[in-house]
Short mmCIF file of C-alpha atoms and ligand atoms in Angstrom, two decimals:
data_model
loop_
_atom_site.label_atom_id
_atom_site.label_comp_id
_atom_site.label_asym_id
_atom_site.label_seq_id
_atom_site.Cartn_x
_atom_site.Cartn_y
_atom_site.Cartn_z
CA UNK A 31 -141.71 -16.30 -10.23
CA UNK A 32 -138.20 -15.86 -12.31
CA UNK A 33 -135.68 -18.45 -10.86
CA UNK A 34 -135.59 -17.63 -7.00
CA UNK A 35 -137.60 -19.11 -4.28
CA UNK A 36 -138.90 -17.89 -0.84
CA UNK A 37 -138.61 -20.30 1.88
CA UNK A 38 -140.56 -18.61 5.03
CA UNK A 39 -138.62 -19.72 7.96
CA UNK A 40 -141.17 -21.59 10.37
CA UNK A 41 -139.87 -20.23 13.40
CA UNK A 42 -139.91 -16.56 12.55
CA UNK A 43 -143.82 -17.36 12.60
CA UNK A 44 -146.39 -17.28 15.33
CA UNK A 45 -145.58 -20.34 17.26
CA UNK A 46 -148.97 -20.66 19.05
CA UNK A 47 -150.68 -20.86 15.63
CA UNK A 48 -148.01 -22.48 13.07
CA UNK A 49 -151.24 -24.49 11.35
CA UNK A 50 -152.94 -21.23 10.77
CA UNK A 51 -150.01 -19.42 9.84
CA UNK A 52 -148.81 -22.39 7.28
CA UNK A 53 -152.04 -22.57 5.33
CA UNK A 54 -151.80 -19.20 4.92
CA UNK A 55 -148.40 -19.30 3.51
CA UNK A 56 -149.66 -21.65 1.69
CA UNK A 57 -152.43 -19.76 0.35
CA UNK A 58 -149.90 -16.94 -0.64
CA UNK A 59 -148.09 -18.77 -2.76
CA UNK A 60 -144.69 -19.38 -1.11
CA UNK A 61 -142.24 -22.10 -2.54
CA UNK A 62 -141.41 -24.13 0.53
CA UNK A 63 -141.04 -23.86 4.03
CA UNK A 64 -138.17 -23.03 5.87
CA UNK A 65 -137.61 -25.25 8.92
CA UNK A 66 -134.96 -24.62 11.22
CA UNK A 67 -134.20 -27.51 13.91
CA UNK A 68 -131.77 -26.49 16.07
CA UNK A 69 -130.90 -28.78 19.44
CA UNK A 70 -129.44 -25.86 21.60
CA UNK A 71 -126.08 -28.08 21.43
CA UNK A 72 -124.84 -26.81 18.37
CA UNK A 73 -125.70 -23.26 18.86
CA UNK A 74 -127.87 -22.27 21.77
CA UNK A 75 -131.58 -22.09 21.02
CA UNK A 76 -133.89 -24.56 20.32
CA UNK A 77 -137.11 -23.30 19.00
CA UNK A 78 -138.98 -25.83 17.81
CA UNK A 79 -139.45 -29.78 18.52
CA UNK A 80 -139.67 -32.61 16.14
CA UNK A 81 -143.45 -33.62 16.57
CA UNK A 82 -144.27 -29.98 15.53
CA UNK A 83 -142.38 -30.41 11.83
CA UNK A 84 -144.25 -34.00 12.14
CA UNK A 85 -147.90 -32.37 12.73
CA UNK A 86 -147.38 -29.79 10.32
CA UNK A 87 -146.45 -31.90 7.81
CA UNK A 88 -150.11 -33.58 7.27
CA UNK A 89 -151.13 -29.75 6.85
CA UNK A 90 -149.63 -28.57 3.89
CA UNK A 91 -148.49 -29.79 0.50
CA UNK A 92 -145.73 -27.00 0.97
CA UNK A 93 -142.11 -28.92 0.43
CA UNK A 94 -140.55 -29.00 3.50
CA UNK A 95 -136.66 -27.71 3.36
CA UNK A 96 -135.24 -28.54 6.57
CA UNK A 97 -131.75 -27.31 8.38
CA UNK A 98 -130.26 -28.99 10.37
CA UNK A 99 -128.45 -26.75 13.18
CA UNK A 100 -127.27 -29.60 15.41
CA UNK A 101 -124.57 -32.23 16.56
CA UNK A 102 -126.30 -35.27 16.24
CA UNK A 103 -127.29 -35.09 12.40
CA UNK A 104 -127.58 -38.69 11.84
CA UNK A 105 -130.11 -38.63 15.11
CA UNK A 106 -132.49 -35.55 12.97
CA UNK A 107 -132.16 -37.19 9.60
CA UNK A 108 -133.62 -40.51 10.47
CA UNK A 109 -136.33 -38.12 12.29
CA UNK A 110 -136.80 -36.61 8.94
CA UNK A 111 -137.29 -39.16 6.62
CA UNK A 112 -139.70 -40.83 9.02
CA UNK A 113 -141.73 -38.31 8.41
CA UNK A 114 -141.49 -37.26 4.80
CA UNK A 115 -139.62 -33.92 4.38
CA UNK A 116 -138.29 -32.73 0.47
CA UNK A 117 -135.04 -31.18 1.22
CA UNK A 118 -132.38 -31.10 4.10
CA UNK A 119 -129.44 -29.83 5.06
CA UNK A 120 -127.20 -29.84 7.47
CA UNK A 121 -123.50 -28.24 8.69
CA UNK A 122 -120.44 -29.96 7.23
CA UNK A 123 -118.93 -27.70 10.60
CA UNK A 124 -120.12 -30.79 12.23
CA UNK A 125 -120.14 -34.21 10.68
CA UNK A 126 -117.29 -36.66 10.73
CA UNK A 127 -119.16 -38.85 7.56
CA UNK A 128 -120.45 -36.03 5.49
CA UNK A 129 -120.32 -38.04 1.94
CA UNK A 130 -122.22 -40.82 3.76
CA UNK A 131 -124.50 -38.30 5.21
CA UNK A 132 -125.44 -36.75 1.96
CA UNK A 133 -125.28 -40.70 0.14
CA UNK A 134 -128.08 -41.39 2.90
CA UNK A 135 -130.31 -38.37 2.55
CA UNK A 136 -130.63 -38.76 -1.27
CA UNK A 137 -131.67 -42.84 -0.84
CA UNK A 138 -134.25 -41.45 1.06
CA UNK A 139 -136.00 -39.78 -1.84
CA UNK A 140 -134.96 -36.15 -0.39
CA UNK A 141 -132.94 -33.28 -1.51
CA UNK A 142 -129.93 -33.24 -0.24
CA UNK A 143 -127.95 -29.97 1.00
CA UNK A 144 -124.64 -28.69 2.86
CA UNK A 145 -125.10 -25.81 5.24
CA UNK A 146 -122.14 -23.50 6.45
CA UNK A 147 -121.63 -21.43 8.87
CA UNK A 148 -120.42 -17.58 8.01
CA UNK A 149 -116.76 -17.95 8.29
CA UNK A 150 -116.40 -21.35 6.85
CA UNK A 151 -114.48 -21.84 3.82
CA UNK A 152 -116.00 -22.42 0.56
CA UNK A 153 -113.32 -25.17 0.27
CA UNK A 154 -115.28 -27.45 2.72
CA UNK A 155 -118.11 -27.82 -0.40
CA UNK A 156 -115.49 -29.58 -2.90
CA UNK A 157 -116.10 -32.74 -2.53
CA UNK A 158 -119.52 -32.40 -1.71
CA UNK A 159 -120.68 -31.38 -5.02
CA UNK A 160 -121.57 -34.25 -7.18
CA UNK A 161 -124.20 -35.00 -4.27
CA UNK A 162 -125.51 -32.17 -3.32
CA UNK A 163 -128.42 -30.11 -4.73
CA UNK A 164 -128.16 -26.79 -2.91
CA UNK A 165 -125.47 -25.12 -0.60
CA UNK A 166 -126.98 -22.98 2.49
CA UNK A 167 -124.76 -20.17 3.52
CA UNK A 168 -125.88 -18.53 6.59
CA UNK A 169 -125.44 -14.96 6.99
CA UNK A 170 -125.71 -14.82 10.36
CA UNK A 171 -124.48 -17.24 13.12
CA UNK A 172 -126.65 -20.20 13.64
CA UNK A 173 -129.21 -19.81 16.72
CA UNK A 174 -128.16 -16.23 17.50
CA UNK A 175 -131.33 -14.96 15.26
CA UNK A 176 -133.47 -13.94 18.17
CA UNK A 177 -130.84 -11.84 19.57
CA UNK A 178 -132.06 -8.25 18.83
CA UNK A 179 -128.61 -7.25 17.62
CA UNK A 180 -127.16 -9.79 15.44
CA UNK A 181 -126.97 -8.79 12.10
CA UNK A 182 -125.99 -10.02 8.57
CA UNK A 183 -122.55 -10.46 7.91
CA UNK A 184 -120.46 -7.55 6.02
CA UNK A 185 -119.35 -9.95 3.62
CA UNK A 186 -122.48 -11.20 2.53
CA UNK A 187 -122.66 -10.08 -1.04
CA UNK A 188 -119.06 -11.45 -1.63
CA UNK A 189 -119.51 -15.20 -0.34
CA UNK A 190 -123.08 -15.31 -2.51
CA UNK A 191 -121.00 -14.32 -5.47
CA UNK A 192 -117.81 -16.09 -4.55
CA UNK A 193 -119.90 -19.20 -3.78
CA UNK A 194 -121.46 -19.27 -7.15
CA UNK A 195 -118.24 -18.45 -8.73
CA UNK A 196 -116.90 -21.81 -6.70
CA UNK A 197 -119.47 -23.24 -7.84
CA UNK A 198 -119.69 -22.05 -11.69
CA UNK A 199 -116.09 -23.14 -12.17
CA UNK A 200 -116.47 -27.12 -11.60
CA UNK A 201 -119.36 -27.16 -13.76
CA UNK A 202 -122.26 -27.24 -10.74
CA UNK A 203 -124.43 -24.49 -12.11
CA UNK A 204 -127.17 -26.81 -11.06
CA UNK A 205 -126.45 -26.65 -7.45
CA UNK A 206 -128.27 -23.69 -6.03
CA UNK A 207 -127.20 -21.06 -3.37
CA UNK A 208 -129.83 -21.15 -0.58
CA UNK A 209 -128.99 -17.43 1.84
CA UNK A 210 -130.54 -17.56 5.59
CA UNK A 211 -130.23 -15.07 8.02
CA UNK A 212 -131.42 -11.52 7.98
CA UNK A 213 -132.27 -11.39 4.19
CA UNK A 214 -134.00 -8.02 4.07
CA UNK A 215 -136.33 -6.01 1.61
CA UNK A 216 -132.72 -3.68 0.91
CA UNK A 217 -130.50 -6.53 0.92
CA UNK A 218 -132.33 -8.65 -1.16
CA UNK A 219 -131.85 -7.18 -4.52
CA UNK A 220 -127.91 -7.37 -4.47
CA UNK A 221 -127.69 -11.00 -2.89
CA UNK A 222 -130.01 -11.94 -5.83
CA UNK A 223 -127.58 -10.32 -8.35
CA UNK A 224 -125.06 -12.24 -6.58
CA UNK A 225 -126.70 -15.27 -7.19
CA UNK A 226 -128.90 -16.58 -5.10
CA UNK A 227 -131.34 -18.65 -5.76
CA UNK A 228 -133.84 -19.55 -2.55
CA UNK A 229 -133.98 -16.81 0.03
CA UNK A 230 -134.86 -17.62 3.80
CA UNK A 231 -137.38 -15.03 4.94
CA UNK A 232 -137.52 -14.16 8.33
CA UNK A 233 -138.08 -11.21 10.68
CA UNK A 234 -136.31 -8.70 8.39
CA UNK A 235 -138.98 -9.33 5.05
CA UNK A 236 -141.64 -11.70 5.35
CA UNK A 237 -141.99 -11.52 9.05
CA UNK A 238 -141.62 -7.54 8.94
CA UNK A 239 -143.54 -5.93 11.75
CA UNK A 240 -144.18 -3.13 9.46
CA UNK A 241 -146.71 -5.04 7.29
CA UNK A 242 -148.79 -8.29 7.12
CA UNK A 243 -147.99 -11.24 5.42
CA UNK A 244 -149.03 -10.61 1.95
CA UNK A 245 -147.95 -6.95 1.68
CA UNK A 246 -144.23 -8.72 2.89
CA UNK A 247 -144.40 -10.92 0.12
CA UNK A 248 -145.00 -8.45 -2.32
CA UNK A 249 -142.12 -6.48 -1.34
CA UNK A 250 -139.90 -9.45 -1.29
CA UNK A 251 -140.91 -10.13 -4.89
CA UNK A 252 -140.61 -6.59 -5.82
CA UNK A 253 -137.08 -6.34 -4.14
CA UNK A 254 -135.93 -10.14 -6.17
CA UNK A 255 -137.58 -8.61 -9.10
CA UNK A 256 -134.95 -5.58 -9.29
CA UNK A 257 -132.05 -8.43 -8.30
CA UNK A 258 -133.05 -10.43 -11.23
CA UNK A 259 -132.27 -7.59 -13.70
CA UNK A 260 -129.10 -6.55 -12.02
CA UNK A 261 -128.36 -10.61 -12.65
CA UNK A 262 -128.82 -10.93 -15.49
CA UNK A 263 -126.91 -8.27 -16.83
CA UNK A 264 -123.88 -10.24 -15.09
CA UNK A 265 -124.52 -12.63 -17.21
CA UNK A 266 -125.59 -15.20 -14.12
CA UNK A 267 -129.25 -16.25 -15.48
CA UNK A 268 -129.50 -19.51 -16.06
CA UNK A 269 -132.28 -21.95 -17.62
CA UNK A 270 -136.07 -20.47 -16.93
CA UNK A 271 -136.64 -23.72 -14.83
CA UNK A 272 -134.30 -24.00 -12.01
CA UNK A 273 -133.15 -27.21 -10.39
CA UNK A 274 -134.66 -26.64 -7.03
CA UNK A 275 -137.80 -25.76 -8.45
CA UNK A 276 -137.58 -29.30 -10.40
CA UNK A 277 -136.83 -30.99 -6.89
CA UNK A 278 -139.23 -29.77 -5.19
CA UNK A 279 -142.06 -30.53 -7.01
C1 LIG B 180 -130.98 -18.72 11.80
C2 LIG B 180 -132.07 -19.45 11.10
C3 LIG B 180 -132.88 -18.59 10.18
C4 LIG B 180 -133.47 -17.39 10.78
C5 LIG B 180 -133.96 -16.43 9.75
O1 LIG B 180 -130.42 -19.45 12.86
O2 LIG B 180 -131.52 -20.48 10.33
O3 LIG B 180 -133.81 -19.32 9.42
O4 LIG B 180 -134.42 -17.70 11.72
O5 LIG B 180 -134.44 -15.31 10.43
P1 LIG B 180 -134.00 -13.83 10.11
O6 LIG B 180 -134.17 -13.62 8.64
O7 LIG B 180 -134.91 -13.01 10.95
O8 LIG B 180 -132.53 -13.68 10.49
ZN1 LIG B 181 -132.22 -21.80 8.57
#
């Protein structure tokens, strides 16, 4: 659908049935699958384990997009090209050898990405961008999800726009803004017309109490729907097949 992707993040579903609950995804017609690995070092929580995202993998053609919320990235990224994920990021907050991170991640055949934290500048990225694909910016902190009251960042709307701005300017309109962290039905239209291209969806769309998967995801593409039209009458549309979607197939 249009240019933007949703990426259902794995841990915001039912962990004693993640088969079941991927095929159904699946089913649906999601773009990828959102899987967070976080080592409860980095940030504290640690929801899921490696052999899980290895399991899972033999159970869906789904492209796996994998961040990386941890210290030890180069530990993870060997992890994940052993077993055969499509996209990956991880925090430049983190790495002392991010060029030879991101060198290392496309050799292995996979999609390589920068994650950053809310309150990192956008600077961090400029050297990064000849070898990267896609930029994550979270919009909440990294591993505080499942605390009830964390919420998306007031300045949400302003780094999605900023960062394709930053982005625009040194001629990477192929490098796509990925947004994670309470992406909501209301929120969803104006991050969109910001520019974003792949939304996480977690507890506040997809994973909405208030209705079952496939009602969710017909909200969610209602809600990107009205963001693509506010878009492109910025002027922000680009070519009908986006990168990503090229990458990931
Ligand atoms: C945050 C994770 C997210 C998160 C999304 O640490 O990277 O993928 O679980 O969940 P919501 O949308 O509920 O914040
Ligand atoms: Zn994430």
């Amino acid at each position: 659908m249009m240019g933007v992707g949703i990426a259902p993040s794995l841990i915001c579903a039912d962990q004693c049935n993640l088969q079941r609950e991927v095929e159904h995804l699946e089913d649906l017609g999601v773009d990828m699958l959102h899987v967070d690995l976080l080592d409860s070092h980095f940030s504290p929580s640690l929801p899921l384990g490696i052999e899980a995202v290895r399991q899972l993998r033999a159970h869906t053609t789904l492209p796996f997009d994998v961040h990386l919320m941890v210290t030890n990235n180069e530990f993870f990224i060997a992890q994940m090209v052993d077993i055969g994920v499509q996209r990956l990021c991880f925090h430049v907050e983190v790495s002392p050898h991010v060029d030879r991170l991101l060198q290392q991640v496309a050799e292995a055949g996979i999609s390589p990405g920068i994650a950053l934290k809310p309150a990192t500048p956008l600077s961090a990225l400029e050297y990064c961008l000849e070898r990267i694909d896609f930029v994550l910016l979270m919009l909440i902190n990294p591993g505080f999800a499942g605390h009830r009251g964390e919420t998306q960042i007031p300045y949400a709307g302003r780094r999605v726009a900023a960062c394709r701005q930053f982005l625009d300017e040194r001629g990477s309109e192929r490098v796509a803004i990925e947004i994670d962290g309470r992406v909501s039905f209301d929120n969803i239209p104006g991050l969109v017309a910001a520019g974003a291209d792949i939304l996480v969806a977690g507890s506040q769309s997809l994973f909405h109490s208030g209705g079952d998967l496939a009602t969710n995801l017909e909200r969610m593409r209602e809600a990107v729907a009205a963001g693509w039209v506010r878009r492109g009458s910025v002027g922000l549309l680009q070519g009908p097949q986006p990168e990503w979607r090229q990458q990931s197939a």
